[in-house]
Amino acid sequence: MAVTVSLVALFGLVLFFLLRSKSLGYGSALIAAGFGFFLASTGASSPINQLATAVIDAMGNL
């Protein structure tokens, strides 16, 4: 749970800076957010969470 909240905050911060630097339009940001929302409700959410946890654990062991 804590990792998920941290990743949401990180991706939100990256999205904010992309919008601020005008590297990403508002329409593209809305589509990306919608894609993430709907992806979370599919069967792909469990493997994505496991992959993110594995990457975070591996970074801690470096």
Backbone as a printed PyTorch tensor [residue, N CA C, xyz], in Angstrom:
tensor([[[  0.8270,  -1.1970,   0.0000],
         [  0.0000,   0.0000,   0.0000],
         [  0.8660,   1.2530,   0.0000]],

        [[  1.8990,   1.2950,   0.8310],
         [  2.7490,   2.4820,   0.9010],
         [  3.4940,   2.6940,  -0.4080]],

        [[  3.9020,   1.6060,  -1.0520],
         [  4.6070,   1.7240,  -2.3320],
         [  3.6700,   2.2790,  -3.3870]],

        [[  2.4310,   1.8480,  -3.4060],
         [  1.4660,   2.3180,  -4.3910],
         [  1.2190,   3.8120,  -4.2290]],

        [[  1.0540,   4.2570,  -3.0060],
         [  0.8190,   5.6800,  -2.7630],
         [  2.0430,   6.4900,  -3.1930]],

        [[  3.2260,   5.9910,  -2.9050],
         [  4.4470,   6.6920,  -3.2950],
         [  4.5740,   6.7750,  -4.8090]],

        [[  4.2560,   5.6960,  -5.5040],
         [  4.3360,   5.7120,  -6.9660],
         [  3.3010,   6.6500,  -7.5670]],

        [[  2.1230,   6.6950,  -6.9860],
         [  1.0980,   7.6190,  -7.4760],
         [  1.5800,   9.0560,  -7.2910]],

        [[  2.1750,   9.3510,  -6.1490],
         [  2.7000,  10.6950,  -5.9140],
         [  3.8340,  11.0150,  -6.8870]],

        [[  4.7280,  10.0510,  -7.1260],
         [  5.8370,  10.2640,  -8.0450],
         [  5.3390,  10.5100,  -9.4650]],

        [[  4.4300,   9.6670,  -9.9480],
         [  3.9080,   9.8440, -11.3040],
         [  3.1000,  11.1350, -11.4200]],

        [[  2.4000,  11.4900, -10.3790],
         [  1.6700,  12.7610, -10.3830],
         [  2.6020,  13.9500, -10.4640]],

        [[  3.7200,  13.8850,  -9.7620],
         [  4.7080,  14.9520,  -9.7990],
         [  5.3480,  15.0620, -11.1770]],

        [[  5.6910,  13.9190, -11.7660],
         [  6.2640,  13.9230, -13.1170],
         [  5.2600,  14.5020, -14.1110]],

        [[  4.0010,  14.1020, -13.9960],
         [  2.9660,  14.6170, -14.8890],
         [  2.8030,  16.1180, -14.7200]],

        [[  2.8660,  16.6090, -13.4960],
         [  2.7700,  18.0410, -13.2300],
         [  3.8870,  18.8030, -13.9330]],

        [[  5.1240,  18.3040, -13.8120],
         [  6.2450,  19.0000, -14.4380],
         [  6.2060,  18.9110, -15.9690]],

        [[  5.7170,  17.8010, -16.5050],
         [  5.5630,  17.7000, -17.9520],
         [  4.5200,  18.6950, -18.4630]],

        [[  3.4430,  18.8560, -17.7240],
         [  2.4310,  19.8270, -18.1150],
         [  2.9640,  21.2480, -17.9790]],

        [[  3.7160,  21.4920, -16.9240],
         [  4.2590,  22.8300, -16.6830],
         [  5.2740,  23.2320, -17.7500]],

        [[  6.0910,  22.2760, -18.1930],
         [  7.0970,  22.5830, -19.2110],
         [  6.5150,  22.5120, -20.6310]],

        [[  5.2450,  22.2420, -20.7300],
         [  4.5270,  22.1440, -22.0070],
         [  5.0990,  21.0580, -22.9080]],

        [[  5.6690,  20.0110, -22.2870],
         [  6.1240,  18.8420, -23.0360],
         [  4.9610,  17.8980, -23.3080]],

        [[  3.9010,  18.0890, -22.5650],
         [  2.7290,  17.2220, -22.6660],
         [  1.4970,  18.1110, -22.6240]],

        [[  0.5840,  17.8750, -23.5470],
         [ -0.6360,  18.6650, -23.5730],
         [ -1.6560,  18.1560, -22.5690]],

        [[ -2.6490,  18.9640, -22.2860],
         [ -3.6750,  18.5760, -21.3200],
         [ -4.4930,  17.3890, -21.8080]],

        [[ -4.7400,  17.3260, -23.0930],
         [ -5.4810,  16.1920, -23.6470],
         [ -4.7150,  14.8950, -23.4810]],

        [[ -3.4140,  14.9330, -23.7500],
         [ -2.5760,  13.7380, -23.5870],
         [ -2.4950,  13.3190, -22.1240]],

        [[ -2.4260,  14.2910, -21.2370],
         [ -2.3790,  13.9810, -19.8090],
         [ -3.6820,  13.3290, -19.3590]],

        [[ -4.7870,  13.8110, -19.8660],
         [ -6.0880,  13.2350, -19.5140],
         [ -6.2060,  11.8100, -20.0400]],

        [[ -5.7250,  11.5680, -21.2290],
         [ -5.7530,  10.2190, -21.7960],
         [ -4.8480,   9.2870, -20.9940]],

        [[ -3.6600,   9.7630, -20.6100],
         [ -2.7380,   8.9430, -19.8180],
         [ -3.3430,   8.5970, -18.4580]],

        [[ -3.9790,   9.5670, -17.8230],
         [ -4.6100,   9.3130, -16.5240],
         [ -5.7700,   8.3300, -16.6680]],

        [[ -6.5610,   8.4900, -17.7120],
         [ -7.6690,   7.5620, -17.9520],
         [ -7.1780,   6.1570, -18.2350]],

        [[ -6.0970,   6.0510, -19.0120],
         [ -5.5200,   4.7430, -19.2950],
         [ -5.0560,   4.0770, -18.0100]],

        [[ -4.3750,   4.8110, -17.1470],
         [ -3.9110,   4.2680, -15.8630],
         [ -5.0760,   3.8350, -14.9840]],

        [[ -6.1380,   4.6320, -14.9830],
         [ -7.3130,   4.3070, -14.1750],
         [ -7.9530,   3.0080, -14.6450]],

        [[ -8.1480,   2.8650, -15.9420],
         [ -8.7870,   1.6660, -16.4600],
         [ -7.8550,   0.4640, -16.4300]],

        [[ -6.5490,   0.6730, -16.5650],
         [ -5.5910,  -0.4140, -16.4680],
         [ -5.5860,  -1.0120, -15.0640]],

        [[ -5.8080,  -0.1710, -14.0620],
         [ -5.8110,  -0.6390, -12.6740],
         [ -6.9750,  -1.5850, -12.3940]],

        [[ -8.0200,  -1.5210, -13.1950],
         [ -9.1800,  -2.3850, -12.9530],
         [ -9.1260,  -3.6760, -13.7610]],

        [[ -8.0330,  -3.9260, -14.4760],
         [ -7.9040,  -5.1440, -15.2700],
         [ -7.0580,  -6.1700, -14.5250]],

        [[ -6.8780,  -7.3100, -15.1400],
         [ -6.0360,  -8.3500, -14.5640],
         [ -4.5610,  -8.0090, -14.6200]],

        [[ -4.2040,  -6.9650, -15.3540],
         [ -2.8010,  -6.5620, -15.4650],
         [ -2.3000,  -5.8190, -14.2320]],

        [[ -3.1960,  -5.4170, -13.3550],
         [ -2.7770,  -4.6200, -12.2060],
         [ -1.8970,  -5.4070, -11.2320]],

        [[ -2.1910,  -6.6710, -11.0320],
         [ -1.3890,  -7.4810, -10.1110],
         [  0.0450,  -7.6710, -10.6050]],

        [[  0.2670,  -8.0730, -11.8600],
         [  1.6550,  -8.1830, -12.3300],
         [  2.4020,  -6.8440, -12.3430]],

        [[  1.7070,  -5.7630, -12.6390],
         [  2.3500,  -4.4490, -12.6320],
         [  2.7800,  -4.0840, -11.2150]],

        [[  1.9210,  -4.3370, -10.2370],
         [  2.2850,  -4.0720,  -8.8400],
         [  3.4490,  -4.9470,  -8.3970]],

        [[  3.4560,  -6.2180,  -8.8090],
         [  4.5630,  -7.1130,  -8.4500],
         [  5.8690,  -6.6540,  -9.0870]],

        [[  5.8060,  -6.2040, -10.3340],
         [  6.9980,  -5.7040, -11.0170],
         [  7.5300,  -4.4470, -10.3370]],

        [[  6.6440,  -3.5360,  -9.9970],
         [  7.0680,  -2.3070,  -9.3210],
         [  7.7030,  -2.6230,  -7.9740]],

        [[  7.1220,  -3.5570,  -7.2310],
         [  7.6880,  -3.9530,  -5.9380],
         [  9.0520,  -4.5990,  -6.1140]],

        [[  9.2070,  -5.4390,  -7.1240],
         [ 10.4920,  -6.0890,  -7.3780],
         [ 11.5690,  -5.0700,  -7.7490]],

        [[ 11.2030,  -4.0880,  -8.5630],
         [ 12.1760,  -3.0590,  -8.9550],
         [ 12.5790,  -2.2200,  -7.7440]],

        [[ 11.6220,  -1.8700,  -6.9060],
         [ 11.9210,  -1.0760,  -5.7100],
         [ 12.7940,  -1.8630,  -4.7460]],

        [[ 12.5130,  -3.1520,  -4.5830],
         [ 13.3460,  -4.0070,  -3.7210],
         [ 14.7540,  -4.1460,  -4.2820]],

        [[ 14.8640,  -4.2630,  -5.6060],
         [ 16.1850,  -4.3990,  -6.2360],
         [ 16.9860,  -3.1050,  -6.0790]],

        [[ 16.3470,  -1.9640,  -6.1720],
         [ 17.0510,  -0.7000,  -5.9990],
         [ 17.5730,  -0.5430,  -4.5880]],

        [[ 16.8540,  -1.0830,  -3.6270],
         [ 17.2810,  -1.0170,  -2.2350],
         [ 18.5020,  -1.8870,  -1.9600]],

        [[ 18.7150,  -2.8970,  -2.7970],
         [ 19.8470,  -3.8060,  -2.5960],
         [ 21.1010,  -3.3830,  -3.3550]],

        [[ 21.0360,  -2.2690,  -4.0820],
         [ 22.2090,  -1.8260,  -4.8460],
         [ 23.2850,  -1.2740,  -3.9760]]])
